[in-house]
PDB file of C-alpha atoms in Angstrom:
ATOM      1  CA  ARG P   1       4.368  36.929   9.764  1.00  0.00           C
ATOM      2  CA  ASP P   2       6.769  34.180  10.702  1.00  0.00           C
ATOM      3  CA  ASN P   3       5.417  31.814   8.082  1.00  0.00           C
ATOM      4  CA  TYR P   4       5.638  34.531   5.433  1.00  0.00           C
ATOM      5  CA  LEU P   5       9.397  34.873   5.855  1.00  0.00           C
ATOM      6  CA  PRO P   6      11.232  33.669   2.706  1.00  0.00           C
ATOM      7  CA  GLU P   7      12.752  30.696   4.525  1.00  0.00           C
ATOM      8  CA  ASN P   8       9.319  29.566   5.780  1.00  0.00           C
ATOM      9  CA  ARG P   9       7.091  30.137   2.775  1.00  0.00           C
ATOM     10  CA  VAL P  10       7.591  26.667   1.318  1.00  0.00           C
ATOM     11  CA  TYR P  11       7.795  23.326   3.072  1.00  0.00           C
ATOM     12  CA  ARG P  12       7.458  19.735   1.931  1.00  0.00           C
ATOM     13  CA  TYR P  13       4.117  18.362   3.074  1.00  0.00           C
ATOM     14  CA  ASN P  14       4.536  15.073   4.912  1.00  0.00           C
ATOM     15  CA  TYR P  15       1.298  13.145   5.347  1.00  0.00           C
ATOM     16  CA  PHE P  16       2.462  11.339   8.489  1.00  0.00           C
ATOM     17  CA  TYR P  17       5.134  13.402  10.215  1.00  0.00           C
ATOM     18  CA  ASP P  18       4.482  17.016   9.205  1.00  0.00           C
ATOM     19  CA  ASN P  19       0.961  17.650   7.952  1.00  0.00           C
ATOM     20  CA  CYS P  20      -1.847  20.187   8.444  1.00  0.00           C
ATOM     21  CA  THR P  21      -2.852  18.578  11.746  1.00  0.00           C
ATOM     22  CA  SER P  22       0.574  18.312  13.352  1.00  0.00           C
ATOM     23  CA  ARG P  23       1.391  21.881  12.315  1.00  0.00           C
ATOM     24  CA  ALA P  24      -1.744  23.196  14.041  1.00  0.00           C
ATOM     25  CA  ARG P  25      -0.722  21.357  17.222  1.00  0.00           C
ATOM     26  CA  ASP P  26       2.809  22.762  17.054  1.00  0.00           C
ATOM     27  CA  GLN P  27       1.572  26.345  16.633  1.00  0.00           C
ATOM     28  CA  ILE P  28      -0.794  25.992  19.606  1.00  0.00           C
ATOM     29  CA  GLU P  29       2.018  24.641  21.783  1.00  0.00           C
ATOM     30  CA  MET P  30       4.307  27.512  20.768  1.00  0.00           C
ATOM     31  CA  ALA P  31       1.625  30.052  21.789  1.00  0.00           C
ATOM     32  CA  LEU P  32       1.150  28.607  25.298  1.00  0.00           C
ATOM     33  CA  ASN P  33       2.962  29.641  28.435  1.00  0.00           C
ATOM     34  CA  GLY P  34       3.910  26.168  29.631  1.00  0.00           C
ATOM     35  CA  ASP P  35       4.343  22.559  28.558  1.00  0.00           C
ATOM     36  CA  VAL P  36       1.476  20.425  27.253  1.00  0.00           C
ATOM     37  CA  MET P  37       1.092  16.926  28.716  1.00  0.00           C
ATOM     38  CA  TYR P  38      -0.941  14.563  26.542  1.00  0.00           C
ATOM     39  CA  PRO P  39      -2.552  11.255  27.535  1.00  0.00           C
ATOM     40  CA  PRO P  40      -0.913   8.070  26.256  1.00  0.00           C
ATOM     41  CA  GLY P  41      -1.961   6.931  22.818  1.00  0.00           C
ATOM     42  CA  VAL P  42      -2.974   3.481  21.656  1.00  0.00           C
ATOM     43  CA  LYS P  43      -0.228   1.027  22.526  1.00  0.00           C
ATOM     44  CA  GLY P  44       1.347  -0.716  19.543  1.00  0.00           C
ATOM     45  CA  ALA P  45      -0.580   1.362  16.995  1.00  0.00           C
ATOM     46  CA  THR P  46       0.970   1.851  13.541  1.00  0.00           C
ATOM     47  CA  PHE P  47       0.450   4.288  10.709  1.00  0.00           C
ATOM     48  CA  ARG P  48      -1.061   1.539   8.550  1.00  0.00           C
ATOM     49  CA  ALA P  49      -3.489   0.477  11.294  1.00  0.00           C
ATOM     50  CA  TRP P  50      -4.716   4.044  11.813  1.00  0.00           C
ATOM     51  CA  VAL P  51      -5.139   4.636   8.078  1.00  0.00           C
ATOM     52  CA  HIS P  52      -7.088   1.370   7.827  1.00  0.00           C
ATOM     53  CA  GLN P  53      -9.597   2.692  10.374  1.00  0.00           C
ATOM     54  CA  TYR P  54     -10.614   5.354   7.850  1.00  0.00           C
ATOM     55  CA  THR P  55     -10.446   3.232   4.668  1.00  0.00           C
ATOM     56  CA  LYS P  56     -11.980  -0.054   5.854  1.00  0.00           C
ATOM     57  CA  ASN P  57     -15.330   0.843   4.293  1.00  0.00           C
ATOM     58  CA  HIS P  58     -13.610   1.713   1.021  1.00  0.00           C
ATOM     59  CA  PRO P  59     -11.840  -1.547   0.056  1.00  0.00           C
ATOM     60  CA  TRP P  60     -10.300  -0.371  -3.209  1.00  0.00           C
ATOM     61  CA  THR P  61      -8.860   2.747  -1.610  1.00  0.00           C
ATOM     62  CA  ASP P  62      -7.579   0.628   1.266  1.00  0.00           C
ATOM     63  CA  PHE P  63      -5.961  -1.846  -1.142  1.00  0.00           C
ATOM     64  CA  GLY P  64      -4.298   0.896  -3.164  1.00  0.00           C
ATOM     65  CA  ILE P  65      -2.836   2.570  -0.084  1.00  0.00           C
ATOM     66  CA  SER P  66      -1.718  -0.805   1.263  1.00  0.00           C
ATOM     67  CA  LEU P  67       0.234  -1.472  -1.936  1.00  0.00           C
ATOM     68  CA  CYS P  68       2.100   1.834  -1.664  1.00  0.00           C
ATOM     69  CA  LEU P  69       3.014   1.775   2.043  1.00  0.00           C
ATOM     70  CA  GLY P  70       6.124  -0.142   3.050  1.00  0.00           C
ATOM     71  CA  ALA P  71       7.458  -1.778   6.192  1.00  0.00           C
ATOM     72  CA  GLU P  72       8.014   1.570   7.935  1.00  0.00           C
ATOM     73  CA  ALA P  73       4.236   2.016   8.163  1.00  0.00           C
ATOM     74  CA  ASP P  74       4.017  -1.125  10.334  1.00  0.00           C
ATOM     75  CA  ARG P  75       6.329   0.042  13.105  1.00  0.00           C
ATOM     76  CA  PRO P  76       4.683   1.056  16.419  1.00  0.00           C
ATOM     77  CA  ILE P  77       4.437   4.826  16.715  1.00  0.00           C
ATOM     78  CA  SER P  78       4.360   7.120  19.721  1.00  0.00           C
ATOM     79  CA  SER P  79       1.271   8.905  21.014  1.00  0.00           C
ATOM     80  CA  ARG P  80       2.586  12.139  19.521  1.00  0.00           C
ATOM     81  CA  LEU P  81       2.966  10.622  16.057  1.00  0.00           C
ATOM     82  CA  GLN P  82      -0.563   9.247  16.318  1.00  0.00           C
ATOM     83  CA  MET P  83      -1.746  12.868  16.277  1.00  0.00           C
ATOM     84  CA  PHE P  84      -1.232  12.993  12.496  1.00  0.00           C
ATOM     85  CA  LEU P  85      -4.986  12.324  12.350  1.00  0.00           C
ATOM     86  CA  PRO P  86      -7.333  15.215  13.243  1.00  0.00           C
ATOM     87  CA  ASP P  87      -9.584  12.963  15.342  1.00  0.00           C
ATOM     88  CA  ASN P  88      -6.623  11.727  17.372  1.00  0.00           C
ATOM     89  CA  LEU P  89      -5.357  15.255  17.978  1.00  0.00           C
ATOM     90  CA  ARG P  90      -8.828  16.384  19.072  1.00  0.00           C
ATOM     91  CA  GLN P  91      -9.136  13.547  21.594  1.00  0.00           C
ATOM     92  CA  ALA P  92      -5.602  14.085  22.890  1.00  0.00           C
ATOM     93  CA  MET P  93      -6.162  17.813  23.380  1.00  0.00           C
ATOM     94  CA  ASN P  94      -9.467  17.226  25.178  1.00  0.00           C
ATOM     95  CA  HIS P  95      -7.558  15.263  27.847  1.00  0.00           C
ATOM     96  CA  ALA P  96      -4.345  17.297  27.821  1.00  0.00           C
ATOM     97  CA  THR P  97      -3.112  19.593  30.582  1.00  0.00           C
ATOM     98  CA  VAL P  98      -0.827  22.613  30.481  1.00  0.00           C
ATOM     99  CA  HIS P  99       1.901  22.752  33.116  1.00  0.00           C
ATOM    100  CA  GLY P 100       2.821  26.394  33.488  1.00  0.00           C
ATOM    101  CA  VAL P 101       6.066  27.895  34.695  1.00  0.00           C
ATOM    102  CA  GLY P 102       6.517  29.568  38.040  1.00  0.00           C
ATOM    103  CA  GLU P 103       3.293  30.136  39.946  1.00  0.00           C
ATOM    104  CA  ILE P 104       1.006  29.448  36.957  1.00  0.00           C
ATOM    105  CA  PRO P 105      -1.168  26.476  37.966  1.00  0.00           C
ATOM    106  CA  VAL P 106      -1.764  23.311  35.978  1.00  0.00           C
ATOM    107  CA  ARG P 107      -4.818  23.749  33.790  1.00  0.00           C
ATOM    108  CA  LYS P 108      -6.741  21.916  31.116  1.00  0.00           C
ATOM    109  CA  LEU P 109      -5.705  22.692  27.573  1.00  0.00           C
ATOM    110  CA  VAL P 110      -9.299  22.690  26.288  1.00  0.00           C
ATOM    111  CA  LYS P 111     -11.786  24.644  28.387  1.00  0.00           C
ATOM    112  CA  SER P 112     -14.838  23.865  26.256  1.00  0.00           C
ATOM    113  CA  GLU P 113     -15.719  22.387  22.895  1.00  0.00           C
ATOM    114  CA  THR P 114     -18.203  23.640  20.293  1.00  0.00           C
ATOM    115  CA  GLU P 115     -19.214  21.766  17.152  1.00  0.00           C
ATOM    116  CA  ILE P 116     -19.255  24.239  14.258  1.00  0.00           C
ATOM    117  CA  LEU P 117     -20.095  21.822  11.450  1.00  0.00           C
ATOM    118  CA  PRO P 118     -21.580  18.335  11.985  1.00  0.00           C
ATOM    119  CA  SER P 119     -19.246  15.586  10.806  1.00  0.00           C
ATOM    120  CA  MET P 120     -20.223  13.187   8.032  1.00  0.00           C
ATOM    121  CA  LYS P 121     -20.497   9.593   9.156  1.00  0.00           C
ATOM    122  CA  ASP P 122     -18.318   7.196   7.199  1.00  0.00           C
ATOM    123  CA  GLY P 123     -20.740   4.504   6.044  1.00  0.00           C
ATOM    124  CA  VAL P 124     -20.562   1.864   3.369  1.00  0.00           C
ATOM    125  CA  GLU P 125     -18.761   2.140   0.070  1.00  0.00           C
ATOM    126  CA  GLU P 126     -19.855   5.149  -1.953  1.00  0.00           C
ATOM    127  CA  PRO P 127     -22.586   4.685  -4.604  1.00  0.00           C
ATOM    128  CA  GLY P 128     -21.333   3.697  -8.034  1.00  0.00           C
ATOM    129  CA  ALA P 129     -18.281   1.866  -6.712  1.00  0.00           C
ATOM    130  CA  PHE P 130     -17.121  -1.402  -8.266  1.00  0.00           C
ATOM    131  CA  PRO P 131     -19.426  -4.141  -6.890  1.00  0.00           C
ATOM    132  CA  LEU P 132     -16.641  -6.604  -6.046  1.00  0.00           C
ATOM    133  CA  THR P 133     -13.967  -6.120  -3.397  1.00  0.00           C
ATOM    134  CA  PRO P 134     -10.288  -6.478  -4.352  1.00  0.00           C
ATOM    135  CA  MET P 135     -10.186  -9.977  -2.809  1.00  0.00           C
ATOM    136  CA  GLN P 136     -13.327 -11.084  -4.637  1.00  0.00           C
ATOM    137  CA  THR P 137     -11.945  -9.706  -7.890  1.00  0.00           C
ATOM    138  CA  ALA P 138      -8.600 -11.440  -7.350  1.00  0.00           C
ATOM    139  CA  LEU P 139     -10.304 -14.791  -6.608  1.00  0.00           C
ATOM    140  CA  VAL P 140     -12.538 -14.546  -9.677  1.00  0.00           C
ATOM    141  CA  LEU P 141      -9.476 -13.753 -11.783  1.00  0.00           C
ATOM    142  CA  LEU P 142      -7.612 -16.684 -10.223  1.00  0.00           C
ATOM    143  CA  ALA P 143     -10.467 -19.071 -11.045  1.00  0.00           C
ATOM    144  CA  LEU P 144     -10.509 -17.889 -14.659  1.00  0.00           C
ATOM    145  CA  VAL P 145      -6.732 -18.215 -14.966  1.00  0.00           C
ATOM    146  CA  VAL P 146      -6.794 -21.736 -13.505  1.00  0.00           C
ATOM    147  CA  LEU P 147      -9.533 -22.890 -15.910  1.00  0.00           C
ATOM    148  CA  CYS P 148      -7.866 -21.223 -18.873  1.00  0.00           C
ATOM    149  CA  SER P 149      -4.430 -22.609 -18.010  1.00  0.00           C
ATOM    150  CA  TRP P 150      -5.810 -26.145 -17.531  1.00  0.00           C
ATOM    151  CA  TRP P 151      -7.399 -26.046 -20.989  1.00  0.00           C
ATOM    152  CA  GLU P 152      -4.183 -24.725 -22.521  1.00  0.00           C
ATOM    153  CA  TRP P 153      -2.073 -27.447 -20.913  1.00  0.00           C
ATOM    154  CA  LYS P 154      -4.530 -30.153 -21.968  1.00  0.00           C
ATOM    155  CA  HIS P 155      -4.454 -28.986 -25.602  1.00  0.00           C
ATOM    156  CA  CYS P 156      -0.739 -28.120 -25.506  1.00  0.00           C
ATOM    157  CA  ARG P 157      -1.123 -24.496 -26.540  1.00  0.00           C
ATOM    158  CA  VAL P 158      -0.801 -21.108 -24.879  1.00  0.00           C
ATOM    159  CA  TRP P 159      -3.097 -18.115 -25.267  1.00  0.00           C
ATOM    160  CA  TRP P 160      -0.346 -15.553 -24.955  1.00  0.00           C
ATOM    161  CA  GLY P 161      -2.889 -12.702 -24.966  1.00  0.00           C
ATOM    162  CA  VAL P 162      -3.715 -13.679 -21.368  1.00  0.00           C
ATOM    163  CA  ASP P 163      -0.055 -13.274 -20.466  1.00  0.00           C
ATOM    164  CA  VAL P 164       0.164  -9.879 -22.154  1.00  0.00           C
ATOM    165  CA  LEU P 165      -2.720  -8.639 -20.017  1.00  0.00           C
ATOM    166  CA  LEU P 166      -1.462 -10.056 -16.691  1.00  0.00           C
ATOM    167  CA  PHE P 167       2.229  -9.250 -17.022  1.00  0.00           C
ATOM    168  CA  LEU P 168       1.564  -5.827 -18.530  1.00  0.00           C
ATOM    169  CA  VAL P 169      -0.545  -4.861 -15.514  1.00  0.00           C
ATOM    170  CA  GLN P 170       2.156  -6.275 -13.213  1.00  0.00           C
ATOM    171  CA  GLY P 171       4.840  -4.219 -14.952  1.00  0.00           C
ATOM    172  CA  LEU P 172       2.836  -0.981 -14.942  1.00  0.00           C
ATOM    173  CA  ALA P 173       1.991  -1.372 -11.242  1.00  0.00           C
ATOM    174  CA  GLY P 174       5.668  -2.144 -10.687  1.00  0.00           C
ATOM    175  CA  CYS P 175       6.636   1.181 -12.275  1.00  0.00           C
ATOM    176  CA  LEU P 176       4.589   3.023  -9.647  1.00  0.00           C
ATOM    177  CA  ILE P 177       5.991   1.038  -6.711  1.00  0.00           C
ATOM    178  CA  ALA P 178       9.546   1.307  -8.064  1.00  0.00           C
ATOM    179  CA  PHE P 179       9.203   5.072  -8.472  1.00  0.00           C
ATOM    180  CA  LEU P 180       7.936   5.441  -4.904  1.00  0.00           C
ATOM    181  CA  PHE P 181      10.679   3.108  -3.632  1.00  0.00           C
ATOM    182  CA  PHE P 182      13.661   4.717  -5.372  1.00  0.00           C
ATOM    183  CA  PHE P 183      12.690   8.346  -6.048  1.00  0.00           C
ATOM    184  CA  SER P 184       9.932   9.512  -3.692  1.00  0.00           C
ATOM    185  CA  VAL P 185      11.054  11.489  -0.649  1.00  0.00           C
ATOM    186  CA  HIS P 186       7.837  10.750   1.231  1.00  0.00           C
ATOM    187  CA  PRO P 187       8.163   8.402   4.197  1.00  0.00           C
ATOM    188  CA  THR P 188       7.059   4.753   4.437  1.00  0.00           C
ATOM    189  CA  VAL P 189       7.157   4.103   0.674  1.00  0.00           C
ATOM    190  CA  GLY P 190      10.892   3.399   0.415  1.00  0.00           C
ATOM    191  CA  SER P 191      10.745   0.148   2.407  1.00  0.00           C
ATOM    192  CA  ASN P 192       8.174  -1.744   0.336  1.00  0.00           C
ATOM    193  CA  TYR P 193       8.897  -5.472   0.061  1.00  0.00           C
ATOM    194  CA  LEU P 194       6.277  -5.791  -2.685  1.00  0.00           C
ATOM    195  CA  LEU P 195       8.939  -4.511  -5.050  1.00  0.00           C
ATOM    196  CA  ILE P 196      10.245  -8.103  -5.090  1.00  0.00           C
ATOM    197  CA  ILE P 197       7.282  -9.291  -7.172  1.00  0.00           C
ATOM    198  CA  ILE P 198       5.700  -6.047  -8.420  1.00  0.00           C
ATOM    199  CA  ASN P 199       8.371  -4.272 -10.433  1.00  0.00           C
ATOM    200  CA  PRO P 200       8.945  -3.042 -14.018  1.00  0.00           C
ATOM    201  CA  LEU P 201      10.894  -6.163 -15.106  1.00  0.00           C
ATOM    202  CA  PRO P 202       7.873  -7.811 -16.813  1.00  0.00           C
ATOM    203  CA  LEU P 203       7.791  -4.901 -19.274  1.00  0.00           C
ATOM    204  CA  ILE P 204      11.320  -5.904 -20.325  1.00  0.00           C
ATOM    205  CA  GLY P 205      10.833  -9.673 -20.229  1.00  0.00           C
ATOM    206  CA  LEU P 206       7.363  -9.799 -21.787  1.00  0.00           C
ATOM    207  CA  PRO P 207       8.446  -9.541 -25.471  1.00  0.00           C
ATOM    208  CA  TRP P 208      11.077 -12.238 -24.940  1.00  0.00           C
ATOM    209  CA  MET P 209       8.539 -14.418 -23.130  1.00  0.00           C
ATOM    210  CA  ILE P 210       5.931 -14.095 -25.887  1.00  0.00           C
ATOM    211  CA  ASN P 211       8.526 -14.864 -28.538  1.00  0.00           C
ATOM    212  CA  ARG P 212       9.558 -18.076 -26.745  1.00  0.00           C
ATOM    213  CA  ILE P 213       5.912 -19.044 -26.187  1.00  0.00           C
ATOM    214  CA  ARG P 214       5.114 -18.704 -29.882  1.00  0.00           C
ATOM    215  CA  LYS P 215       8.101 -20.887 -30.730  1.00  0.00           C
ATOM    216  CA  GLY P 216       7.079 -23.465 -28.097  1.00  0.00           C
ATOM    217  CA  LYS P 217      10.416 -23.174 -26.313  1.00  0.00           C
ATOM    218  CA  LYS P 218      11.404 -22.853 -22.652  1.00  0.00           C
ATOM    219  CA  CYS P 219      11.871 -19.298 -21.377  1.00  0.00           C
ATOM    220  CA  LEU P 220      14.404 -18.535 -18.664  1.00  0.00           C
ATOM    221  CA  TYR P 221      12.303 -15.551 -17.581  1.00  0.00           C
ATOM    222  CA  ASP P 222       9.528 -17.982 -16.625  1.00  0.00           C
ATOM    223  CA  VAL P 223      12.008 -20.037 -14.590  1.00  0.00           C
ATOM    224  CA  GLY P 224      13.160 -16.992 -12.651  1.00  0.00           C
ATOM    225  CA  ASN P 225       9.647 -15.592 -12.271  1.00  0.00           C
ATOM    226  CA  ALA P 226       8.244 -18.891 -10.968  1.00  0.00           C
ATOM    227  CA  THR P 227      11.130 -19.253  -8.503  1.00  0.00           C
ATOM    228  CA  ILE P 228      10.778 -15.717  -7.095  1.00  0.00           C
ATOM    229  CA  LEU P 229       6.982 -15.942  -6.792  1.00  0.00           C
ATOM    230  CA  THR P 230       7.175 -19.339  -5.073  1.00  0.00           C
ATOM    231  CA  LEU P 231       9.724 -18.105  -2.538  1.00  0.00           C
ATOM    232  CA  PHE P 232       7.773 -14.894  -1.924  1.00  0.00           C
ATOM    233  CA  ILE P 233       4.521 -16.743  -1.205  1.00  0.00           C
ATOM    234  CA  ALA P 234       6.280 -19.379   0.919  1.00  0.00           C
ATOM    235  CA  PHE P 235       8.091 -16.818   3.096  1.00  0.00           C
ATOM    236  CA  LEU P 236       5.299 -14.222   3.168  1.00  0.00           C
ATOM    237  CA  PRO P 237       4.680 -14.688   6.944  1.00  0.00           C
ATOM    238  CA  LEU P 238       8.339 -13.838   7.631  1.00  0.00           C
ATOM    239  CA  ILE P 239       8.354 -10.541   5.727  1.00  0.00           C
ATOM    240  CA  PRO P 240       8.428  -7.606   8.223  1.00  0.00           C
ATOM    241  CA  GLN P 241       5.598  -5.833   6.455  1.00  0.00           C
ATOM    242  CA  LYS P 242       1.831  -6.257   6.638  1.00  0.00           C
ATOM    243  CA  ILE P 243       1.027  -7.203   3.060  1.00  0.00           C
ATOM    244  CA  SER P 244      -2.578  -7.381   1.889  1.00  0.00           C
ATOM    245  CA  LEU P 245      -3.779 -10.962   1.397  1.00  0.00           C
ATOM    246  CA  VAL P 246      -5.152  -9.857  -1.968  1.00  0.00           C
ATOM    247  CA  VAL P 247      -1.575 -10.065  -3.207  1.00  0.00           C
ATOM    248  CA  VAL P 248      -1.539 -13.871  -2.754  1.00  0.00           C
ATOM    249  CA  PRO P 249      -4.126 -14.795  -5.438  1.00  0.00           C
ATOM    250  CA  LEU P 250      -2.663 -12.113  -7.707  1.00  0.00           C
ATOM    251  CA  ALA P 251       0.797 -13.649  -7.316  1.00  0.00           C
ATOM    252  CA  LEU P 252      -0.646 -17.123  -7.895  1.00  0.00           C
ATOM    253  CA  ASN P 253      -2.013 -15.950 -11.258  1.00  0.00           C
ATOM    254  CA  LEU P 254       1.472 -14.985 -12.403  1.00  0.00           C
ATOM    255  CA  LEU P 255       2.993 -18.156 -10.957  1.00  0.00           C
ATOM    256  CA  ILE P 256       0.453 -20.382 -12.730  1.00  0.00           C
ATOM    257  CA  ARG P 257       1.145 -18.708 -16.064  1.00  0.00           C
ATOM    258  CA  SER P 258       4.910 -19.143 -15.804  1.00  0.00           C
ATOM    259  CA  VAL P 259       4.531 -22.788 -14.746  1.00  0.00           C
ATOM    260  CA  LEU P 260       2.112 -23.333 -17.643  1.00  0.00           C
ATOM    261  CA  HIS P 261       4.630 -21.962 -20.148  1.00  0.00           C
ATOM    262  CA  LEU P 262       7.315 -24.331 -18.875  1.00  0.00           C
ATOM    263  CA  ALA P 263       4.930 -27.304 -18.792  1.00  0.00           C
ATOM    264  CA  VAL P 264       3.675 -26.729 -22.354  1.00  0.00           C
ATOM    265  CA  ALA P 265       7.231 -26.241 -23.650  1.00  0.00           C
ATOM    266  CA  ARG P 266       8.280 -29.522 -22.038  1.00  0.00           C
ATOM    267  CA  LYS P 267       5.191 -31.308 -23.347  1.00  0.00           C
ATOM    268  CA  LYS P 268       5.944 -30.125 -26.893  1.00  0.00           C
ATOM    269  CA  ALA P 269       9.572 -31.181 -26.575  1.00  0.00           C
ATOM    270  CA  LEU P 270       8.491 -34.732 -25.666  1.00  0.00           C
ATOM    271  CA  GLN P 271       6.047 -35.061 -28.569  1.00  0.00           C
TER     272      GLN P 271
END
């Protein structure tokens, strides 16, 4: 009845702070005559670390989530916040006690436990998934880009179709991260340092870049892109966010292409 009141019918689902698990806990606590005391959670645990426990056998899902979560997901969280996961809430309740008021004695919150439906064990990656992990894919792509770029530099020409593919993907992925960063009201996505290198700017600079490549001239976009990527990779350990290492070979692909453009333009100017 309370939830059906007009002011309670709609709420914004929050996957970390106010979800279907935390709401169940809150309703149980409200129905008890006393205060619930939970055991301490895992010290130093973060939202990202807990999510990784459930996605580690699904590398592409893990990589996608890692790209979207920002620095806020790497801050240590309290034992209560760790209950955003059903398994964590179940374990906490199994060891929780209720401290009643007045002469009501301290008692266990959970008297007994019955398994209604057996849980599915989380095994290896699901059948039909892409055979390579994100890191393997990124390294294969890096090897191809290095070989291709070496041939282009040696013959003083640029296959700008390669750049269209790489920078277009970078720009489209940047649109998603930029939207989450600037417009999403969900937590942990508005503090994403990946926006520095994965943003929509390539979609704006790509036509200019291709035009300069075809004319064999230096492009200022390549200068700026190479500088930003170099600084990002160099200072990656200092960024207060746990960034997937898959990002490094992906960033190197973009860096190599910008450096190649500048090197070929200089080589042509000296001929």
